[in-house]
C-alpha positions as semicolon CSV with decimal commas, in nm:
position;residue;x (nm);y (nm);z (nm)
1;M;-12,812;0,276;-1,328
2;S;-12,491;0,183;-1,145
3;P;-12,486;0,110;-0,770
4;K;-12,312;0,442;-0,704
5;Q;-12,589;0,637;-0,876
6;G;-12,852;0,454;-0,672
7;A;-12,678;0,539;-0,344
8;R;-12,643;0,902;-0,448
9;K;-13,009;0,920;-0,543
10;E;-13,116;0,773;-0,206
11;K;-12,903;1,024;-0,018
12;A;-13,046;1,309;-0,224
13;G;-13,389;1,167;-0,139
14;G;-13,346;1,333;0,194
15;R;-13,216;1,240;0,533
16;L;-13,146;1,487;0,811
17;K;-12,910;1,433;1,100
18;V;-13,038;1,620;1,403
19;R;-12,848;1,672;1,729
20;Q;-13,002;1,779;2,060
21;V;-12,795;2,068;2,195
22;R;-13,016;2,189;2,482
23;S;-13,227;2,015;2,740
24;G;-13,605;2,021;2,721
25;I;-13,627;2,093;3,094
26;G;-13,810;2,419;3,160
27;F;-13,977;2,429;2,819
28;E;-14,336;2,356;2,725
29;K;-14,465;2,000;2,738
30;N;-14,528;1,986;2,362
31;Q;-14,162;2,068;2,299
32;K;-14,045;1,787;2,527
33;E;-14,284;1,549;2,352
34;T;-14,153;1,662;2,014
35;L;-13,797;1,579;2,117
36;R;-13,909;1,233;2,230
37;S;-14,105;1,171;1,909
38;M;-13,792;1,257;1,710
39;G;-13,605;0,991;1,908
40;L;-13,392;1,234;2,108
41;R;-13,339;1,136;2,471
42;R;-13,015;1,301;2,582
43;L;-12,784;1,590;2,500
44;N;-12,556;1,556;2,197
45;Q;-12,749;1,254;2,074
46;V;-12,773;1,245;1,693
47;V;-13,065;1,086;1,508
48;D;-13,111;1,029;1,137
49;L;-13,458;1,135;1,023
50;P;-13,627;1,149;0,681
51;D;-13,645;1,491;0,521
52;N;-14,019;1,549;0,490
53;P;-14,263;1,824;0,591
54;A;-14,362;1,650;0,917
55;V;-14,002;1,627;1,039
56;R;-13,932;1,982;0,922
57;G;-14,227;2,097;1,133
58;M;-14,095;1,912;1,439
59;I;-13,753;2,071;1,392
60;E;-13,916;2,413;1,366
61;T;-14,102;2,350;1,693
62;V;-13,778;2,280;1,882
63;R;-13,533;2,481;1,672
64;H;-13,382;2,635;1,986
65;L;-13,304;2,288;2,129
66;V;-13,158;2,113;1,825
67;E;-12,919;2,168;1,535
68;I;-12,896;2,001;1,197
69;V;-12,559;1,830;1,156
């Protein structure tokens, strides 16, 4: 396998870039905690997360506060 194929395979392995587009202020405590556990601290911050069921569940919990880039 060439180096290019390895890089492509890793990328296909699943990473998600998630941006916080709304503040957690005024929302339930568990939603604020979910943002923090995803590594999001401020608006328009982008984090790179693995694409797995746990992260998908966190995104679903705060879908109104984040967007996938």
